[in-house]
Amino acid sequence: MEHGSFTDETKSTFSVADEDHTLANTLRYTLNQDPRVTFCGYSIPHPSDNRVNIRVQTTGDPAREVLKDACQNLMVVCQHVRNTFDKAVLDVKLTNPVRDINIK
Amino acid sequence: MSGKDKNLHNMSESESEQEGVDKEGIEWIMNLPDVPMKLPPHVELQRTRVECKADAPIHTDTIQYSGAFASMGFDNSLRLDNFRNNFKIEVIDLKEDDIEFDMIGIDPALANAFRRILISEVPTMAIEKVLFANNTSIVQDEVLAHRLGLVPIRVDPRLFKYSDKDAPNENNTIVFRLHACCERGKPRLTVTSKALTWLPNGSEFPLVSDKSVSNSKPKTYTSFSCSQNTLSKEFSNNPIGPKDSDIILARLGPGQEIELEAHAVKGMGKTHAKWSPVATAWYRMLPEVVLMEEIEDELAEELEKKCPVNVFDIEDIAGKKRATVARPRDCTLCRECIRGDAWEKRVALRRVKDHFIFKIESTGALPPEVLFTEAVKILEDKCERLIAELS
């Protein structure tokens, strides 16, 4: 759910249900790293509600698009982390076929 | 790269208007001798290291804002190609249930997201419903049910669905039976998780409310349409059961008996810790110990003795004893080595902000390396969900 204005798309608050610090904090990080963002922060309005509010203010682009780009960036980062991890594990498994070997 | 290009391009336009030079553009700007591309060393240190001082650590925050160092000509925005080049994973130790690896070049926001997901959002199967036919032991029903819930079950949760509102069937429920009896005149009997036997055909208890004609097969508490053995080859080769067979569930005195059925369903750690797939998942930043000056002879010996985990060694060079940092990874940052007069000036204790020593201890449902990839996938799914919601 987006809380913004029709006249000014550059600032909005996005209210995301069923999410917590896990997604909000990573998104805050990716958004803050985007040069188009002037302000970004999140809050959890009530601890017993499963909801976060993410505030995005930009230099000119629509906040919605910037947030979408941040999600996209985060996904690319995740994919890279996964591929790198899988490769690292595979390398270890190939060099040490027997488990319970301490590599240290 | 785009962020940097954009910023600098704007700058070059305004500058070129003033000076009337507009041919080489960005390249020319980047090659000017007075354009700093790196932060001055003291700021770089603050950006990348936490410094542990005798009283408290300093520079503990990570600077996330893309324009934080704009005035110094340093671009702090996220550039994916840069991330790709710098990100590294080194597996230190891989065992059946544990993994230790170094995750280098990532922000704590992401490392923490992975950790949080591992603990509370990667699903597993755990016993949720227990049907007691008989319990004359001194362990009360609810206590025993709770203990059963905490027993880790060795089964791949990806083969099952969440039961939500569906009736228990072969795709969302695993049924175990436990029948233990201590006969009179025998010594006390210890009931362990070994006694849980898997029922691939579902519940065997007839429904209490079932009043159908006795000829047909009586209805039970589950409605399996086929045996779980036929669902996956894995099940028939490797029957489902508790991960460890030596977990004590109860002790029975002579004449006491437990007869029950336990129904395991899929769930997540945020509902109840019994569904958490990890005993624990945690990370710490890599400790960095730097000797700010040569530490020799008596001082070197003093330093070696100060450290309770033997981070320092003594080198013998031409009769001179010199302290070296041999095992910085072992440092617990107890700050013993910077205690006392002037030691804070000789030794610098730091932590590398983007180097995480990550440890995952699996409870046994899935191997630890699979757990981590699952966690990363869950974060991707969250992003995908949000994108779908926004468009």
XYZ file of C-alpha atoms in Angstrom, chain A residues 1-98:
98
model
C 0.000 0.000 0.000
C 1.365 3.391 -0.953
C 0.684 6.603 0.919
C 1.711 9.531 -1.251
C 0.196 12.311 -3.289
C -0.927 12.402 -6.904
C 0.747 15.735 -7.544
C 4.143 14.884 -6.110
C 5.309 11.347 -6.863
C 8.794 11.896 -5.551
C 7.911 11.223 -1.924
C 5.830 8.386 -0.565
C 5.480 6.030 2.319
C 5.023 2.385 1.474
C 3.224 0.258 3.981
C 4.212 -3.382 3.547
C 2.263 -6.074 5.361
C 3.823 -9.286 6.740
C 7.363 -7.947 6.664
C 9.811 -6.893 9.366
C 13.344 -5.581 9.851
C 14.696 -8.351 7.608
C 13.370 -6.841 4.402
C 12.960 -3.225 5.531
C 16.527 -2.816 6.747
C 18.065 -4.378 3.634
C 15.856 -2.190 1.448
C 16.799 0.875 3.438
C 20.427 -0.028 2.786
C 19.982 -0.489 -0.979
C 17.822 2.650 -1.236
C 20.344 4.758 0.636
C 23.032 3.606 -1.769
C 21.010 4.938 -4.697
C 22.107 8.479 -5.633
C 18.529 9.391 -6.603
C 17.361 9.015 -3.014
C 17.435 12.055 -0.733
C 15.839 10.366 2.239
C 14.943 6.836 3.163
C 13.961 5.254 6.432
C 11.594 2.710 7.866
C 9.566 2.206 10.986
C 7.459 -0.493 12.539
C 4.407 1.425 13.771
C 3.336 -1.162 16.299
C 5.280 -4.214 17.505
C 2.271 -6.498 17.381
C 1.310 -5.500 13.840
C 3.183 -7.364 11.099
C 3.767 -4.242 9.079
C 6.582 -1.856 8.155
C 6.378 1.639 6.749
C 9.168 2.501 4.320
C 9.587 6.198 3.559
C 11.281 7.152 0.288
C 12.011 10.673 -0.939
C 13.831 11.172 -4.214
C 15.477 13.932 -6.197
C 12.909 13.695 -8.989
C 12.102 10.141 -10.024
C 8.866 8.561 -8.793
C 9.474 6.989 -5.384
C 7.650 3.837 -6.462
C 10.055 3.230 -9.355
C 13.081 3.877 -7.169
C 11.817 1.387 -4.601
C 11.219 -1.150 -7.351
C 14.761 -0.636 -8.613
C 16.049 -1.147 -5.089
C 14.214 -4.485 -4.909
C 15.656 -5.433 -8.272
C 19.168 -4.511 -7.126
C 18.712 -6.488 -3.948
C 17.642 -9.519 -5.951
C 20.708 -9.268 -8.171
C 22.894 -9.022 -5.083
C 21.172 -12.074 -3.567
C 21.632 -14.092 -6.736
C 25.299 -13.234 -6.779
C 25.672 -14.188 -3.112
C 23.955 -17.506 -3.792
C 26.076 -18.319 -6.834
C 29.298 -17.408 -5.072
C 28.320 -19.470 -2.044
C 27.352 -22.504 -4.109
C 30.631 -22.324 -5.971
C 32.657 -22.009 -2.772
C 30.864 -24.999 -1.214
C 31.261 -27.079 -4.348
C 34.982 -26.357 -4.425
C 35.327 -27.497 -0.831
C 33.294 -30.635 -1.470
C 35.370 -31.535 -4.505
C 38.653 -31.089 -2.704
C 37.420 -32.855 0.450
C 34.983 -35.564 -0.627
C 34.796 -37.000 2.869
